[in-house]
């Protein structure tokens, strides 16, 4: 953003970001919806096909029962003619009992093993088609029906998870717009009030400079907020271009340490740096982006540590077999345990009252994490109230690709 930022520029930029978010959301939602519909249609078709086969088999068994009865009558008449009435009667009774018992057993077994489970499966598919992704079925058998039931449960779990992700995305989008609107409205209102005071000549000459400083401070805050929002949105949608280069991490970090040693010395904050790493240790990084991450952490240590007696910031560089670690530790006020896991969320502020005075956008650590993730790294944080906070960035060590002859 340029320094000559205007309200018109703000509106144009916000509309642009909103359009990009909406297009991204619609694209993802369309893909997600198409994927879910494909799953539902596929399983519904499979269940209907299997159920039709079983209903046909069930119908066939009833026809078979009638045929068997006719055959039994023919056999009875034949026996009556050949061996006489008395002997034939007992044989007939025995044959009928065996015949009916076999048929009843076969039909009941088929209904228990196939028809009833398939009816439950069909009912489950209908519920999913109606949008109920919480339905689950018991898979009691190891036959095709059991396999189909287990696959159905897997599908339902994936659909439920996808629905939760979609709802979470929508909630985050709404929260983002609400936060941006709130965070921009406050400084704009402040600027308008001070400008009106200047235009109406109700401000004494002694206070004009103070009014202008407040206006400038709020304009810079809006500028920084939009810059951070623009950067975070690009990171979130994976549209930010990174220029990764093989970099000597020791030399790279030495430059940052030298810069911040001077800044912290001016603020009378104690600073120390320790490194235990080989001179020829390389990482594949975008130096400009990673600098942004490290600076965000150091800036937070300074801003949120102000007012703490004997504030000290320590920086460390070390490694193991596959990774290098950049540690940044302070003895500031610390973060409460229930808030530590939330600090990487966008617009999350640990202490909202103090943050107002610090002109924090609430996006710094969210941006930091996205940048570290893009480097295939990780960021860890531990903190204790009134003891301090430790951030550790892990990055993979650059390894030459021997297949390319490097």
Short mmCIF file of C-alpha atoms in Angstrom, two decimals:
data_model
loop_
_atom_site.label_atom_id
_atom_site.label_comp_id
_atom_site.label_asym_id
_atom_site.label_seq_id
_atom_site.Cartn_x
_atom_site.Cartn_y
_atom_site.Cartn_z
CA UNK A 1 0.00 0.00 0.00
CA UNK A 2 1.13 3.50 -0.75
CA UNK A 3 1.22 6.23 1.85
CA UNK A 4 -1.43 8.27 0.01
CA UNK A 5 -4.07 5.73 1.05
CA UNK A 6 -7.65 6.98 0.68
CA UNK A 7 -11.06 5.72 1.70
CA UNK A 8 -11.81 5.00 -1.97
CA UNK A 9 -8.69 2.82 -2.16
CA UNK A 10 -9.86 1.03 0.97
CA UNK A 11 -13.29 0.28 -0.50
CA UNK A 12 -11.78 -0.94 -3.79
CA UNK A 13 -9.28 -3.16 -1.99
CA UNK A 14 -11.91 -4.64 0.35
CA UNK A 15 -14.29 -5.33 -2.56
CA UNK A 16 -11.46 -7.03 -4.44
CA UNK A 17 -10.57 -9.23 -1.45
CA UNK A 18 -14.24 -10.05 -0.87
CA UNK A 19 -14.65 -11.12 -4.52
CA UNK A 20 -11.57 -13.35 -4.31
CA UNK A 21 -12.82 -14.94 -1.08
CA UNK A 22 -16.27 -15.49 -2.56
CA UNK A 23 -14.89 -17.03 -5.79
CA UNK A 24 -12.55 -19.25 -3.80
CA UNK A 25 -15.40 -20.31 -1.51
CA UNK A 26 -17.76 -21.00 -4.42
CA UNK A 27 -15.10 -23.01 -6.24
CA UNK A 28 -14.32 -25.14 -3.19
CA UNK A 29 -17.98 -25.49 -2.28
CA UNK A 30 -18.89 -26.52 -5.83
CA UNK A 31 -16.15 -29.15 -5.91
CA UNK A 32 -17.12 -30.38 -2.43
CA UNK A 33 -20.80 -30.53 -3.36
CA UNK A 34 -20.11 -32.38 -6.62
CA UNK A 35 -17.89 -34.87 -4.75
CA UNK A 36 -20.60 -35.47 -2.13
CA UNK A 37 -23.30 -35.92 -4.77
CA UNK A 38 -21.11 -38.42 -6.61
CA UNK A 39 -20.63 -40.40 -3.38
CA UNK A 40 -24.33 -40.39 -2.57
CA UNK A 41 -25.44 -41.36 -6.09
CA UNK A 42 -22.84 -44.13 -6.35
CA UNK A 43 -23.79 -45.74 -3.03
CA UNK A 44 -27.51 -45.28 -3.63
CA UNK A 45 -27.19 -46.98 -7.01
CA UNK A 46 -25.15 -49.81 -5.49
CA UNK A 47 -27.60 -50.35 -2.62
CA UNK A 48 -30.63 -50.25 -4.93
CA UNK A 49 -29.00 -52.77 -7.26
CA UNK A 50 -28.16 -55.18 -4.44
CA UNK A 51 -31.60 -54.75 -2.91
CA UNK A 52 -33.30 -55.49 -6.22
CA UNK A 53 -31.20 -58.64 -6.56
CA UNK A 54 -32.22 -59.78 -3.08
CA UNK A 55 -35.89 -58.98 -3.63
CA UNK A 56 -35.71 -61.02 -6.83
CA UNK A 57 -34.11 -63.88 -4.88
CA UNK A 58 -36.77 -63.58 -2.19
CA UNK A 59 -39.50 -63.70 -4.84
CA UNK A 60 -37.78 -66.67 -6.47
CA UNK A 61 -37.78 -68.54 -3.14
CA UNK A 62 -41.55 -68.08 -2.83
CA UNK A 63 -42.04 -69.43 -6.35
CA UNK A 64 -39.67 -72.30 -5.52
CA UNK A 65 -41.81 -73.07 -2.48
CA UNK A 66 -44.93 -73.43 -4.67
CA UNK A 67 -43.06 -75.59 -7.16
CA UNK A 68 -41.82 -77.78 -4.32
CA UNK A 69 -45.37 -78.15 -3.03
CA UNK A 70 -46.60 -79.29 -6.45
CA UNK A 71 -43.71 -81.75 -6.76
CA UNK A 72 -44.54 -83.06 -3.27
CA UNK A 73 -48.17 -83.69 -4.27
CA UNK A 74 -47.02 -85.58 -7.36
CA UNK A 75 -44.69 -87.70 -5.23
CA UNK A 76 -47.50 -88.36 -2.74
CA UNK A 77 -49.87 -89.58 -5.46
CA UNK A 78 -47.13 -91.79 -6.87
CA UNK A 79 -46.41 -93.31 -3.43
CA UNK A 80 -50.10 -93.94 -2.79
CA UNK A 81 -50.33 -95.87 -6.00
CA UNK A 82 -47.12 -97.88 -5.56
CA UNK A 83 -46.78 -98.75 -1.84
CA UNK A 84 -50.25 -98.34 -0.47
CA UNK A 85 -52.05 -95.84 1.69
CA UNK A 86 -50.77 -96.68 5.19
CA UNK A 87 -47.03 -96.71 4.49
CA UNK A 88 -47.30 -93.77 2.13
CA UNK A 89 -49.01 -91.64 4.79
CA UNK A 90 -46.01 -91.71 7.12
CA UNK A 91 -43.57 -91.10 4.32
CA UNK A 92 -45.68 -88.18 3.09
CA UNK A 93 -45.83 -86.59 6.53
CA UNK A 94 -42.05 -86.93 6.90
CA UNK A 95 -41.38 -85.45 3.46
CA UNK A 96 -43.72 -82.52 4.11
CA UNK A 97 -42.10 -81.75 7.45
CA UNK A 98 -38.60 -81.84 5.97
CA UNK A 99 -39.64 -79.85 2.93
CA UNK A 100 -41.46 -77.10 4.84
CA UNK A 101 -38.75 -76.93 7.49
CA UNK A 102 -36.04 -76.52 4.88
CA UNK A 103 -37.91 -73.80 3.03
CA UNK A 104 -38.78 -71.86 6.19
CA UNK A 105 -35.17 -72.08 7.37
CA UNK A 106 -33.78 -70.89 4.03
CA UNK A 107 -36.19 -67.97 3.80
CA UNK A 108 -35.60 -66.84 7.40
CA UNK A 109 -31.83 -67.08 6.96
CA UNK A 110 -31.97 -65.10 3.76
CA UNK A 111 -34.13 -62.40 5.34
CA UNK A 112 -31.83 -62.15 8.37
CA UNK A 113 -28.56 -62.13 6.42
CA UNK A 114 -29.54 -60.14 3.35
CA UNK A 115 -32.97 -58.57 3.07
CA UNK A 116 -33.18 -56.80 6.46
CA UNK A 117 -29.59 -55.42 6.35
CA UNK A 118 -30.20 -54.17 2.82
CA UNK A 119 -33.41 -52.47 3.89
CA UNK A 120 -31.47 -50.72 6.69
CA UNK A 121 -28.77 -49.78 4.20
CA UNK A 122 -31.33 -48.35 1.81
CA UNK A 123 -32.87 -46.36 4.66
CA UNK A 124 -29.42 -45.02 5.58
CA UNK A 125 -28.73 -43.92 2.00
CA UNK A 126 -32.04 -42.07 1.92
CA UNK A 127 -31.14 -40.23 5.14
CA UNK A 128 -27.79 -39.18 3.68
CA UNK A 129 -29.52 -38.04 0.50
CA UNK A 130 -31.68 -35.83 2.76
CA UNK A 131 -28.54 -34.30 4.33
CA UNK A 132 -28.23 -36.36 7.54
CA UNK A 133 -24.53 -37.34 7.59
CA UNK A 134 -24.59 -38.61 11.19
CA UNK A 135 -26.27 -41.92 10.31
CA UNK A 136 -24.19 -45.08 10.94
CA UNK A 137 -25.10 -48.75 10.46
CA UNK A 138 -23.94 -51.90 12.26
CA UNK A 139 -21.92 -54.27 10.07
CA UNK A 140 -22.58 -57.67 11.67
CA UNK A 141 -21.66 -59.89 8.73
CA UNK A 142 -18.49 -60.46 6.71
CA UNK A 143 -20.27 -61.05 3.41
CA UNK A 144 -20.88 -58.52 0.63
CA UNK A 145 -23.56 -56.79 2.69
CA UNK A 146 -21.15 -56.34 5.60
CA UNK A 147 -18.47 -54.93 3.28
CA UNK A 148 -21.01 -52.59 1.69
CA UNK A 149 -22.20 -51.46 5.14
CA UNK A 150 -18.66 -50.67 6.28
CA UNK A 151 -18.03 -48.72 3.07
CA UNK A 152 -21.29 -46.88 3.67
CA UNK A 153 -20.11 -45.87 7.17
CA UNK A 154 -16.78 -44.63 5.74
CA UNK A 155 -18.63 -42.58 3.15
CA UNK A 156 -20.93 -41.11 5.81
CA UNK A 157 -17.91 -40.16 7.97
CA UNK A 158 -16.22 -38.41 5.04
CA UNK A 159 -19.40 -36.56 4.13
CA UNK A 160 -19.90 -35.48 7.75
CA UNK A 161 -16.30 -34.28 7.96
CA UNK A 162 -16.67 -32.40 4.67
CA UNK A 163 -19.85 -30.75 5.91
CA UNK A 164 -18.08 -29.62 9.10
CA UNK A 165 -15.21 -28.16 7.06
CA UNK A 166 -17.68 -26.32 4.84
CA UNK A 167 -19.53 -24.88 7.85
CA UNK A 168 -16.25 -23.94 9.54
CA UNK A 169 -15.07 -22.19 6.38
CA UNK A 170 -18.32 -20.24 6.14
CA UNK A 171 -18.14 -19.24 9.82
CA UNK A 172 -14.52 -18.14 9.39
CA UNK A 173 -15.45 -16.10 6.32
CA UNK A 174 -18.23 -14.32 8.22
CA UNK A 175 -15.95 -13.75 11.22
CA UNK A 176 -13.25 -12.37 8.92
CA UNK A 177 -15.62 -9.84 7.34
CA UNK A 178 -16.96 -8.85 10.76
CA UNK A 179 -13.47 -8.38 12.19
CA UNK A 180 -12.24 -6.39 9.20
CA UNK A 181 -15.31 -4.15 9.31
CA UNK A 182 -14.85 -3.53 13.04
CA UNK A 183 -11.09 -3.00 12.87
CA UNK A 184 -11.42 -0.50 10.02
CA UNK A 185 -14.43 1.33 11.38
CA UNK A 186 -12.68 2.31 14.62
CA UNK A 187 -9.72 4.20 13.08
CA UNK A 188 -11.90 5.70 10.33
CA UNK A 189 -14.28 7.08 12.96
CA UNK A 190 -11.31 8.44 14.89
CA UNK A 191 -9.82 10.10 11.80
CA UNK A 192 -13.17 11.64 10.84
CA UNK A 193 -13.59 13.10 14.31
CA UNK A 194 -10.15 14.66 14.40
CA UNK A 195 -10.42 15.99 10.82
CA UNK A 196 -13.77 17.62 11.62
CA UNK A 197 -12.19 19.26 14.64
CA UNK A 198 -9.41 20.67 12.48
CA UNK A 199 -11.78 21.85 9.73
CA UNK A 200 -14.08 23.59 12.20
CA UNK A 201 -11.10 25.33 13.85
CA UNK A 202 -12.09 24.11 17.30
CA UNK A 203 -8.56 22.89 17.98
CA UNK A 204 -6.00 25.15 19.58
CA UNK A 205 -2.73 25.67 17.72
CA UNK A 206 -0.88 23.82 20.47
CA UNK A 207 -2.97 20.68 19.83
CA UNK A 208 -2.88 20.68 16.02
CA UNK A 209 0.31 18.61 15.91
CA UNK A 210 -1.16 16.10 18.36
CA UNK A 211 -4.30 15.77 16.22
CA UNK A 212 -2.21 15.21 13.10
CA UNK A 213 -0.13 12.56 14.88
CA UNK A 214 -3.29 10.68 15.89
CA UNK A 215 -4.63 10.87 12.33
CA UNK A 216 -1.31 9.64 10.93
CA UNK A 217 -1.15 6.81 13.48
CA UNK A 218 -4.66 5.58 12.61
CA UNK A 219 -3.99 5.85 8.87
CA UNK A 220 -0.82 3.80 9.30
CA UNK A 221 -2.76 1.22 11.29
CA UNK A 222 -5.36 0.87 8.51
CA UNK A 223 -2.59 0.62 5.96
CA UNK A 224 -0.89 -2.10 7.97
CA UNK A 225 -4.16 -3.96 8.54
CA UNK A 226 -4.97 -4.06 4.82
CA UNK A 227 -1.41 -5.11 3.96
CA UNK A 228 -1.58 -7.92 6.54
CA UNK A 229 -5.04 -8.97 5.39
CA UNK A 230 -3.96 -9.00 1.75
CA UNK A 231 -0.87 -11.08 2.58
CA UNK A 232 -2.78 -13.50 4.81
CA UNK A 233 -5.52 -13.99 2.21
CA UNK A 234 -2.94 -14.86 -0.45
CA UNK A 235 -1.23 -17.27 1.95
CA UNK A 236 -4.54 -18.82 2.96
CA UNK A 237 -5.51 -19.41 -0.69
CA UNK A 238 -1.96 -20.54 -1.56
CA UNK A 239 -1.66 -17.79 -4.17
CA UNK A 240 1.44 -16.11 -2.79
CA UNK A 241 4.58 -16.65 -4.85
CA UNK A 242 7.63 -17.81 -2.90
CA UNK A 243 11.19 -17.44 -4.15
CA UNK A 244 12.98 -20.29 -2.43
CA UNK A 245 16.76 -20.23 -2.49
CA UNK A 246 19.50 -22.31 -0.96
CA UNK A 247 20.61 -20.14 1.96
CA UNK A 248 23.33 -20.33 4.60
CA UNK A 249 21.14 -20.13 7.70
CA UNK A 250 23.98 -19.04 9.97
CA UNK A 251 24.86 -16.00 7.84
CA UNK A 252 21.19 -15.25 7.21
CA UNK A 253 20.34 -15.16 10.90
CA UNK A 254 23.46 -13.16 11.77
CA UNK A 255 22.10 -10.26 9.69
CA UNK A 256 18.76 -10.36 11.52
CA UNK A 257 20.50 -10.54 14.91
CA UNK A 258 22.66 -7.54 14.05
CA UNK A 259 19.61 -5.49 13.04
CA UNK A 260 17.62 -6.31 16.16
CA UNK A 261 20.57 -5.88 18.49
CA UNK A 262 20.59 -2.22 17.49
CA UNK A 263 16.79 -1.83 17.83
CA UNK A 264 16.66 -3.51 21.25
CA UNK A 265 19.67 -1.60 22.50
CA UNK A 266 17.85 1.66 21.74
CA UNK A 267 14.83 0.42 23.71
CA UNK A 268 17.12 -0.68 26.57
CA UNK A 269 15.99 -4.30 26.26
CA UNK A 270 18.59 -6.97 26.99
CA UNK A 271 19.29 -9.24 24.02
CA UNK A 272 21.44 -12.34 23.62
CA UNK A 273 22.10 -14.77 20.77
CA UNK A 274 23.51 -18.29 20.90
CA UNK A 275 24.19 -20.64 18.01
CA UNK A 276 25.57 -24.15 17.85
CA UNK A 277 25.55 -24.98 14.17
CA UNK A 278 28.01 -25.74 11.38
CA UNK A 279 29.10 -22.89 9.15
CA UNK A 280 27.99 -24.82 6.06
CA UNK A 281 24.38 -25.52 7.04
CA UNK A 282 21.87 -24.61 4.35
CA UNK A 283 18.10 -24.31 4.16
CA UNK A 284 15.75 -23.74 1.23
CA UNK A 285 13.91 -20.53 2.12
CA UNK A 286 12.35 -17.36 0.84
CA UNK A 287 14.51 -14.96 2.83
CA UNK A 288 12.07 -12.05 2.63
CA UNK A 289 9.06 -14.10 3.80
CA UNK A 290 10.90 -15.91 6.58
CA UNK A 291 12.26 -12.57 7.81
CA UNK A 292 8.62 -11.45 8.13
CA UNK A 293 7.87 -14.45 10.38
CA UNK A 294 10.89 -13.93 12.63
CA UNK A 295 10.25 -10.20 12.84
CA UNK A 296 6.60 -10.77 13.82
CA UNK A 297 7.69 -12.89 16.79
CA UNK A 298 10.37 -10.42 17.88
CA UNK A 299 8.00 -7.46 17.50
CA UNK A 300 5.43 -9.23 19.69
CA UNK A 301 8.05 -9.94 22.34
CA UNK A 302 8.88 -6.22 22.40
CA UNK A 303 5.30 -4.88 22.25
CA UNK A 304 3.76 -7.23 24.80
CA UNK A 305 6.79 -7.11 27.09
CA UNK A 306 6.80 -3.35 27.51
CA UNK A 307 6.36 -2.47 31.15
CA UNK A 308 8.00 -5.68 32.36
CA UNK A 309 11.00 -4.99 34.58
CA UNK A 310 14.33 -6.24 33.18
CA UNK A 311 12.76 -7.48 29.95
CA UNK A 312 15.13 -9.81 28.11
CA UNK A 313 14.91 -11.51 24.71
CA UNK A 314 17.06 -14.49 23.79
CA UNK A 315 17.55 -15.95 20.33
CA UNK A 316 18.97 -19.41 19.57
CA UNK A 317 20.01 -21.37 16.49
CA UNK A 318 20.68 -25.10 16.65
CA UNK A 319 20.02 -28.26 14.66
CA UNK A 320 19.58 -32.01 14.67
CA UNK A 321 20.13 -34.51 11.86
CA UNK A 322 17.39 -33.26 9.53
CA UNK A 323 16.28 -29.84 10.78
CA UNK A 324 17.43 -26.47 12.07
CA UNK A 325 15.65 -24.71 14.93
CA UNK A 326 15.28 -20.98 15.53
CA UNK A 327 14.27 -20.23 19.11
CA UNK A 328 13.01 -16.86 20.36
CA UNK A 329 12.41 -16.59 24.10
CA UNK A 330 11.42 -13.70 26.35
CA UNK A 331 10.77 -13.23 30.05
CA UNK A 332 7.67 -11.10 29.48
CA UNK A 333 4.17 -11.39 30.89
CA UNK A 334 3.48 -14.75 29.23
CA UNK A 335 0.25 -16.23 27.86
CA UNK A 336 -2.45 -18.13 29.75
CA UNK A 337 -2.56 -21.87 28.97
CA UNK A 338 -6.09 -21.82 27.58
CA UNK A 339 -5.07 -19.12 25.09
CA UNK A 340 -1.79 -20.58 23.81
CA UNK A 341 -3.45 -22.82 21.20
CA UNK A 342 -5.46 -19.88 19.82
CA UNK A 343 -2.68 -17.38 19.16
CA UNK A 344 -2.20 -18.50 15.53
CA UNK A 345 -5.86 -17.84 14.70
CA UNK A 346 -6.46 -14.76 12.57
CA UNK A 347 -7.62 -11.68 14.48
CA UNK A 348 -7.11 -13.45 17.81
CA UNK A 349 -5.74 -11.14 20.48
CA UNK A 350 -4.58 -12.44 23.86
CA UNK A 351 -5.29 -9.17 25.66
CA UNK A 352 -7.80 -7.13 23.66
CA UNK A 353 -7.61 -4.09 25.93
CA UNK A 354 -3.82 -3.82 25.75
CA UNK A 355 -3.81 -4.60 22.03
CA UNK A 356 -5.91 -1.52 21.24
CA UNK A 357 -3.09 0.67 22.48
CA UNK A 358 -0.48 -1.34 20.53
CA UNK A 359 -2.22 -0.96 17.14
CA UNK A 360 -2.00 -4.72 16.56
CA UNK A 361 -3.85 -6.12 13.55
CA UNK A 362 -4.24 -9.58 15.10
CA UNK A 363 -2.85 -11.18 11.94
CA UNK A 364 0.88 -11.25 12.67
CA UNK A 365 1.17 -14.75 14.14
CA UNK A 366 -1.40 -16.17 11.69
CA UNK A 367 0.83 -14.90 8.86
CA UNK A 368 3.92 -16.27 10.62
CA UNK A 369 2.44 -19.78 10.80
CA UNK A 370 1.29 -19.75 7.17
CA UNK A 371 4.79 -18.72 6.02
CA UNK A 372 6.48 -21.41 8.13
CA UNK A 373 4.01 -24.02 6.81
CA UNK A 374 4.84 -22.96 3.24
CA UNK A 375 8.51 -23.72 4.04
CA UNK A 376 7.46 -27.28 5.06
CA UNK A 377 8.37 -26.35 8.60
CA UNK A 378 6.64 -26.17 11.97
CA UNK A 379 6.26 -23.59 14.71
CA UNK A 380 5.88 -24.41 18.39
CA UNK A 381 5.01 -22.19 21.33
CA UNK A 382 5.16 -22.64 25.09
CA UNK A 383 4.37 -20.01 27.69
CA UNK A 384 3.82 -19.40 31.39
CA UNK A 385 2.15 -16.37 32.90
CA UNK A 386 4.69 -13.92 34.39
CA UNK A 387 7.54 -16.27 33.35
CA UNK A 388 7.73 -15.72 29.61
CA UNK A 389 7.12 -17.19 26.17
CA UNK A 390 9.17 -19.37 23.83
CA UNK A 391 8.63 -19.67 20.07
CA UNK A 392 10.54 -22.28 18.08
CA UNK A 393 10.60 -22.49 14.28
CA UNK A 394 11.70 -25.80 12.74
CA UNK A 395 12.90 -25.87 9.11
CA UNK A 396 14.21 -28.85 7.11
CA UNK A 397 17.91 -28.79 6.26
CA UNK A 398 18.60 -28.42 2.53
CA UNK A 399 19.97 -31.65 1.04
CA UNK A 400 21.55 -31.90 -2.39
CA UNK A 401 19.67 -34.01 -4.92
CA UNK A 402 22.25 -36.63 -5.88
CA UNK A 403 20.04 -37.86 -8.73
CA UNK A 404 20.53 -34.52 -10.47
CA UNK A 405 24.24 -34.70 -10.05
CA UNK A 406 24.41 -31.71 -7.77
#
